[in-house]
Short mmCIF file of C-alpha atoms and ligand atoms in Angstrom, two decimals:
data_model
loop_
_atom_site.label_atom_id
_atom_site.label_comp_id
_atom_site.label_asym_id
_atom_site.label_seq_id
_atom_site.Cartn_x
_atom_site.Cartn_y
_atom_site.Cartn_z
CA MET A 1 70.69 111.80 112.98
CA GLU A 2 69.48 113.55 109.87
CA LEU A 3 70.40 111.79 106.64
CA THR A 4 71.90 115.06 105.47
CA HIS A 5 74.56 114.82 108.19
CA PRO A 6 78.06 115.70 106.90
CA ARG A 7 79.33 112.26 107.96
CA LEU A 8 77.13 110.80 105.20
CA SER A 9 78.14 113.23 102.50
CA GLY A 10 81.67 112.08 101.70
CA PRO A 11 82.49 111.66 98.00
CA ARG A 12 82.71 107.86 98.25
CA THR A 13 79.08 107.40 99.26
CA ALA A 14 77.35 110.69 98.37
CA VAL A 15 75.69 109.31 95.25
CA VAL A 16 74.27 106.28 97.08
CA TRP A 17 72.97 108.38 99.97
CA ALA A 18 71.40 110.81 97.49
CA ALA A 19 69.42 107.94 95.92
CA LEU A 20 68.41 106.57 99.33
CA ARG A 21 67.33 110.03 100.52
CA ARG A 22 65.08 110.42 97.46
CA GLU A 23 63.39 107.13 98.34
CA LEU A 24 63.03 107.97 102.04
CA ASP A 25 61.62 111.38 101.12
CA ARG A 26 58.82 109.64 99.16
CA HIS A 27 57.70 108.10 102.46
CA GLN A 28 58.18 111.19 104.60
CA GLY A 29 57.60 110.60 108.27
CA GLN A 30 57.17 106.84 107.94
CA SER A 31 59.38 104.32 109.65
CA LEU A 32 60.37 101.92 106.87
CA THR A 33 61.24 98.25 107.05
CA VAL A 34 64.76 97.96 105.69
CA LEU A 35 66.78 94.83 104.98
CA ASP A 36 70.53 95.15 104.44
CA ALA A 37 71.74 91.95 102.74
CA GLY A 38 75.45 91.58 103.44
CA GLY A 39 75.27 94.80 105.44
CA GLY A 40 78.60 94.19 107.18
CA THR A 41 79.45 96.51 110.04
CA GLY A 42 76.45 98.79 109.48
CA GLY A 43 77.84 101.77 107.56
CA PHE A 44 74.39 102.17 106.02
CA ALA A 45 72.24 100.26 108.51
CA VAL A 46 73.10 102.37 111.57
CA PRO A 47 72.45 105.80 109.99
CA LEU A 48 69.15 104.47 108.60
CA ALA A 49 68.19 103.29 112.09
CA GLU A 50 69.25 106.68 113.48
CA ALA A 51 66.84 108.24 110.99
CA GLY A 52 64.02 106.17 112.52
CA HIS A 53 63.85 103.11 110.25
CA ARG A 54 63.84 99.47 111.37
CA VAL A 55 66.80 97.66 109.84
CA THR A 56 67.54 93.95 109.63
CA VAL A 57 71.10 93.10 108.61
CA VAL A 58 71.76 89.59 107.29
CA ASP A 59 75.46 88.93 106.94
CA ALA A 60 77.65 85.83 106.74
CA SER A 61 80.35 87.22 109.03
CA PRO A 62 79.97 86.99 112.83
CA ASP A 63 82.79 89.53 113.25
CA ALA A 64 81.04 92.07 111.06
CA LEU A 65 77.80 91.51 112.94
CA ALA A 66 79.54 91.97 116.30
CA ALA A 67 80.94 95.31 115.08
CA LEU A 68 77.48 96.26 113.80
CA THR A 69 75.88 95.45 117.16
CA ARG A 70 78.48 97.58 119.00
CA ARG A 71 78.02 100.44 116.57
CA ALA A 72 74.22 100.32 116.87
CA ALA A 73 74.47 100.33 120.68
CA GLU A 74 76.89 103.29 120.65
CA ALA A 75 74.50 105.18 118.39
CA GLY A 76 71.58 104.41 120.73
CA VAL A 77 69.61 102.49 118.08
CA ALA A 78 70.09 98.87 119.20
CA ASP A 79 66.30 98.48 119.40
CA ARG A 80 65.92 99.31 115.71
CA VAL A 81 68.75 97.11 114.35
CA ARG A 82 68.45 93.33 114.08
CA ALA A 83 71.74 91.54 113.29
CA LEU A 84 71.36 88.04 111.87
CA GLN A 85 74.03 85.67 110.66
CA GLY A 86 72.99 84.09 107.41
CA ASP A 87 73.26 83.82 103.68
CA ALA A 88 72.02 86.57 101.41
CA ASP A 89 70.52 84.02 99.01
CA ALA A 90 68.26 82.67 101.77
CA LEU A 91 66.61 85.88 103.00
CA ALA A 92 63.21 84.18 103.24
CA GLY A 93 64.48 82.52 106.41
CA TYR A 94 64.87 85.94 108.10
CA VAL A 95 62.09 88.18 106.80
CA GLU A 96 58.54 87.58 105.61
CA PRO A 97 58.34 87.39 101.81
CA ALA A 98 57.01 90.56 100.15
CA SER A 99 57.27 92.54 103.40
CA VAL A 100 60.27 94.86 103.07
CA ASP A 101 60.11 98.50 101.92
CA LEU A 102 63.78 98.88 101.04
CA VAL A 103 66.53 96.31 100.50
CA LEU A 104 70.19 97.27 100.40
CA CYS A 105 72.62 94.94 98.67
CA HIS A 106 75.90 96.82 98.58
CA SER A 107 79.19 95.28 97.43
CA VAL A 108 77.77 91.79 97.85
CA LEU A 109 77.01 90.61 94.30
CA ASP A 110 80.76 91.02 93.62
CA VAL A 111 81.71 88.34 96.15
CA VAL A 112 78.92 85.75 96.53
CA ASP A 113 78.77 82.31 94.89
CA ASP A 114 75.37 82.86 93.35
CA PRO A 115 74.52 86.49 92.49
CA ALA A 116 71.32 85.50 90.65
CA GLY A 117 70.16 83.64 93.77
CA VAL A 118 70.86 86.69 95.95
CA VAL A 119 68.98 89.03 93.59
CA ALA A 120 66.03 86.59 93.47
CA ALA A 121 65.98 86.58 97.29
CA VAL A 122 66.14 90.40 97.37
CA ALA A 123 63.23 90.64 94.92
CA ALA A 124 61.17 88.12 96.90
CA ALA A 125 61.73 90.01 100.18
CA LEU A 126 60.43 93.30 98.72
CA ARG A 127 56.80 94.23 98.95
CA PRO A 128 55.27 95.28 95.61
CA GLY A 129 56.46 98.86 95.05
CA GLY A 130 59.41 98.33 97.40
CA ALA A 131 62.89 99.45 96.31
CA ALA A 132 66.31 97.85 96.01
CA SER A 133 69.60 99.72 96.30
CA VAL A 134 72.32 97.62 94.68
CA LEU A 135 75.99 98.53 94.51
CA VAL A 136 78.46 96.56 92.38
CA ALA A 137 82.10 96.87 91.37
CA SER A 138 82.75 98.22 87.87
CA LYS A 139 84.87 96.26 85.45
CA ALA A 140 85.86 99.34 83.43
CA ALA A 141 87.22 101.14 86.48
CA ALA A 142 89.25 98.10 87.53
CA VAL A 143 90.81 97.82 84.07
CA LEU A 144 91.69 101.53 84.03
CA HIS A 145 93.01 101.50 87.59
CA ARG A 146 95.42 98.65 86.83
CA ALA A 147 96.50 100.23 83.57
CA ILE A 148 97.30 103.65 85.03
CA THR A 149 99.19 102.06 87.92
CA GLY A 150 101.39 100.19 85.44
CA GLN A 151 99.80 96.73 85.87
CA LEU A 152 99.32 96.30 82.15
CA ALA A 153 99.16 92.49 82.07
CA ALA A 154 96.54 92.45 84.85
CA ALA A 155 94.56 95.17 83.04
CA ALA A 156 94.56 93.10 79.83
CA GLU A 157 93.58 89.93 81.69
CA LEU A 158 90.77 91.68 83.51
CA LEU A 159 89.52 93.26 80.28
CA ALA A 160 89.38 89.86 78.53
CA ASP A 161 87.82 87.96 81.44
CA PRO A 162 84.00 87.67 81.20
CA ASP A 163 83.75 88.09 84.98
CA GLY A 164 86.19 91.02 84.97
CA ARG A 165 88.65 89.52 87.41
CA VAL A 166 92.30 88.58 87.58
CA ALA A 167 92.72 84.86 88.23
CA GLY A 168 94.17 83.87 91.60
CA ARG A 169 94.85 87.32 93.05
CA ASP A 170 91.68 89.30 93.03
CA THR A 171 89.65 90.65 95.91
CA VAL A 172 86.32 90.06 94.17
CA ARG A 173 84.81 87.23 92.13
CA ARG A 174 83.25 89.34 89.44
CA ARG A 175 82.70 92.88 88.24
CA TYR A 176 79.93 94.40 86.17
CA ASP A 177 79.04 97.01 83.62
CA ALA A 178 75.74 98.88 83.60
CA ASP A 179 74.14 96.42 81.16
CA SER A 180 75.21 93.22 82.92
CA ALA A 181 74.19 94.51 86.35
CA ALA A 182 70.83 95.74 85.08
CA ALA A 183 70.21 92.41 83.30
CA LEU A 184 70.82 90.55 86.56
CA LEU A 185 68.19 92.63 88.35
CA ARG A 186 65.68 92.46 85.49
CA ALA A 187 66.00 88.67 85.37
CA ALA A 188 64.65 88.64 88.95
CA GLY A 189 61.64 90.72 87.90
CA LEU A 190 62.88 94.09 89.20
CA ASP A 191 62.42 97.34 87.27
CA VAL A 192 65.72 99.22 87.09
CA VAL A 193 64.85 102.86 87.67
CA GLU A 194 68.26 104.58 87.84
CA ILE A 195 71.91 103.68 87.33
CA HIS A 196 74.61 105.95 88.74
CA GLY A 197 78.38 105.81 88.89
CA VAL A 198 79.84 105.94 92.40
CA ARG A 199 83.36 107.33 92.88
CA VAL A 200 83.64 108.68 89.35
CA ILE A 201 86.52 110.93 90.34
CA ALA A 202 86.95 110.52 94.11
CA ASP A 203 89.41 107.64 93.69
CA LEU A 204 91.41 109.42 90.98
CA LEU A 205 92.23 112.55 92.96
CA PRO A 206 95.34 112.95 95.10
CA ALA A 207 94.25 113.28 98.75
CA ALA A 208 95.60 116.84 98.95
CA VAL A 209 93.30 117.95 96.14
CA ALA A 210 90.26 116.12 97.51
CA ASP A 211 90.84 117.39 101.05
CA ALA A 212 91.28 120.99 99.88
CA ASP A 213 87.65 121.23 98.78
CA PRO A 214 85.62 118.14 99.67
CA HIS A 215 82.35 119.91 98.97
CA ALA A 216 83.40 120.57 95.37
CA VAL A 217 84.37 116.91 94.96
CA VAL A 218 80.95 115.77 96.19
CA GLU A 219 79.21 118.25 93.87
CA LEU A 220 81.22 116.97 90.89
CA GLU A 221 80.49 113.34 91.84
CA LEU A 222 76.77 114.08 91.99
CA ALA A 223 76.83 115.98 88.69
CA ALA A 224 78.78 113.32 86.78
CA ALA A 225 77.17 110.21 88.32
CA ALA A 226 74.26 109.77 85.92
CA HIS A 227 76.06 110.53 82.69
CA PRO A 228 77.92 108.08 80.50
CA PRO A 229 80.88 107.93 79.95
CA TYR A 230 81.61 109.30 83.47
CA ARG A 231 79.12 106.89 85.03
CA ASP A 232 80.73 103.97 83.26
CA ILE A 233 84.26 104.56 84.51
CA ALA A 234 83.21 105.00 88.14
CA ALA A 235 84.67 102.52 90.63
CA GLN A 236 81.18 101.23 91.42
CA LEU A 237 77.76 101.22 89.83
CA HIS A 238 74.67 101.95 91.87
CA LEU A 239 71.39 100.54 90.61
CA PHE A 240 68.13 101.65 92.08
CA ALA A 241 65.33 99.22 91.26
CA ARG A 242 61.75 98.60 92.21
CA ARG A 243 59.56 95.53 92.52
CA PRO A 244 56.52 96.07 90.26
C1 LIG B 1 82.46 94.31 100.92
S1 LIG B 1 81.48 93.96 102.31
C2 LIG B 1 80.18 95.14 102.12
C3 LIG B 1 79.53 95.49 103.42
C4 LIG B 1 78.40 96.53 103.33
N1 LIG B 1 77.32 96.08 102.47
C5 LIG B 1 78.93 97.86 102.87
O1 LIG B 1 78.61 98.30 101.77
O2 LIG B 1 79.68 98.48 103.63
C6 LIG B 1 80.68 92.46 101.83
C7 LIG B 1 79.84 91.87 102.95
O3 LIG B 1 79.11 90.77 102.44
C8 LIG B 1 79.12 89.73 103.39
N2 LIG B 1 78.86 88.49 102.66
C9 LIG B 1 79.66 87.86 101.77
N3 LIG B 1 79.03 86.77 101.27
C10 LIG B 1 77.81 86.73 101.86
C11 LIG B 1 76.70 85.86 101.78
N4 LIG B 1 76.71 84.82 100.94
N5 LIG B 1 75.61 86.12 102.52
C12 LIG B 1 75.58 87.19 103.36
N6 LIG B 1 76.61 88.05 103.49
C13 LIG B 1 77.70 87.82 102.74
C14 LIG B 1 80.49 89.83 104.03
O4 LIG B 1 80.53 89.19 105.29
C15 LIG B 1 80.68 91.33 104.10
O5 LIG B 1 80.18 91.84 105.31
#
């Protein structure tokens, strides 16, 4: 499957796929070694394998890995997808250090015990010049979402909490802003090359509006993604980084 396939161009992931495509285009024709840390059921891993890359997914969940394995088989790319149960902060047990061209770490730093340990493992897995695609939840978007849905106490709590979470009833352990996420990556020795907002407007639109012209929504997402303040109120932040 081409990585321009419409299935990959929905407004929720268009900005991430655009960044990945730019990286893959730099290596035109090459089959890259990709590691998806916490890759789950393979929403990114399987299309990358379909595009000819060799993808190792390390995930803590056996159920997610079983779904990934089924999905890879259905797509005819089982030979290019390796599914391994393990911890994202111990990637050295699954891939050679400094061997990977591209590491994905999407929606994982929000939930793990030790985000700095995971980022250190991601950096160590990358070959010099290799790239990391990191997706994290945005604190600002979570505050705004609660506020506009009338959860004012939760919005205030989340705003005041250094980790950007609501005690006892939150789906994630921490949220980030562009500076805190970039600092986490830089502390592991990675160069942060680009920061984009993901789902700047896609989550704000009523479905009827979004469905009426999905192409226009994607175009607006792509246009707004790099620019503060739009970037900074997006539901997620995408950081593209490189190992020097
Ligand atoms: C929100 S899902 C994201 C899945 C995928 N990266 C995506 O973007 O669709 C988080 C994933 O991280 C995995 N996970 C959580 N903690 C982990 C850990 N310490 N090591 C490896 N995987 C972990 C979960 O099993 C889950 O599949």
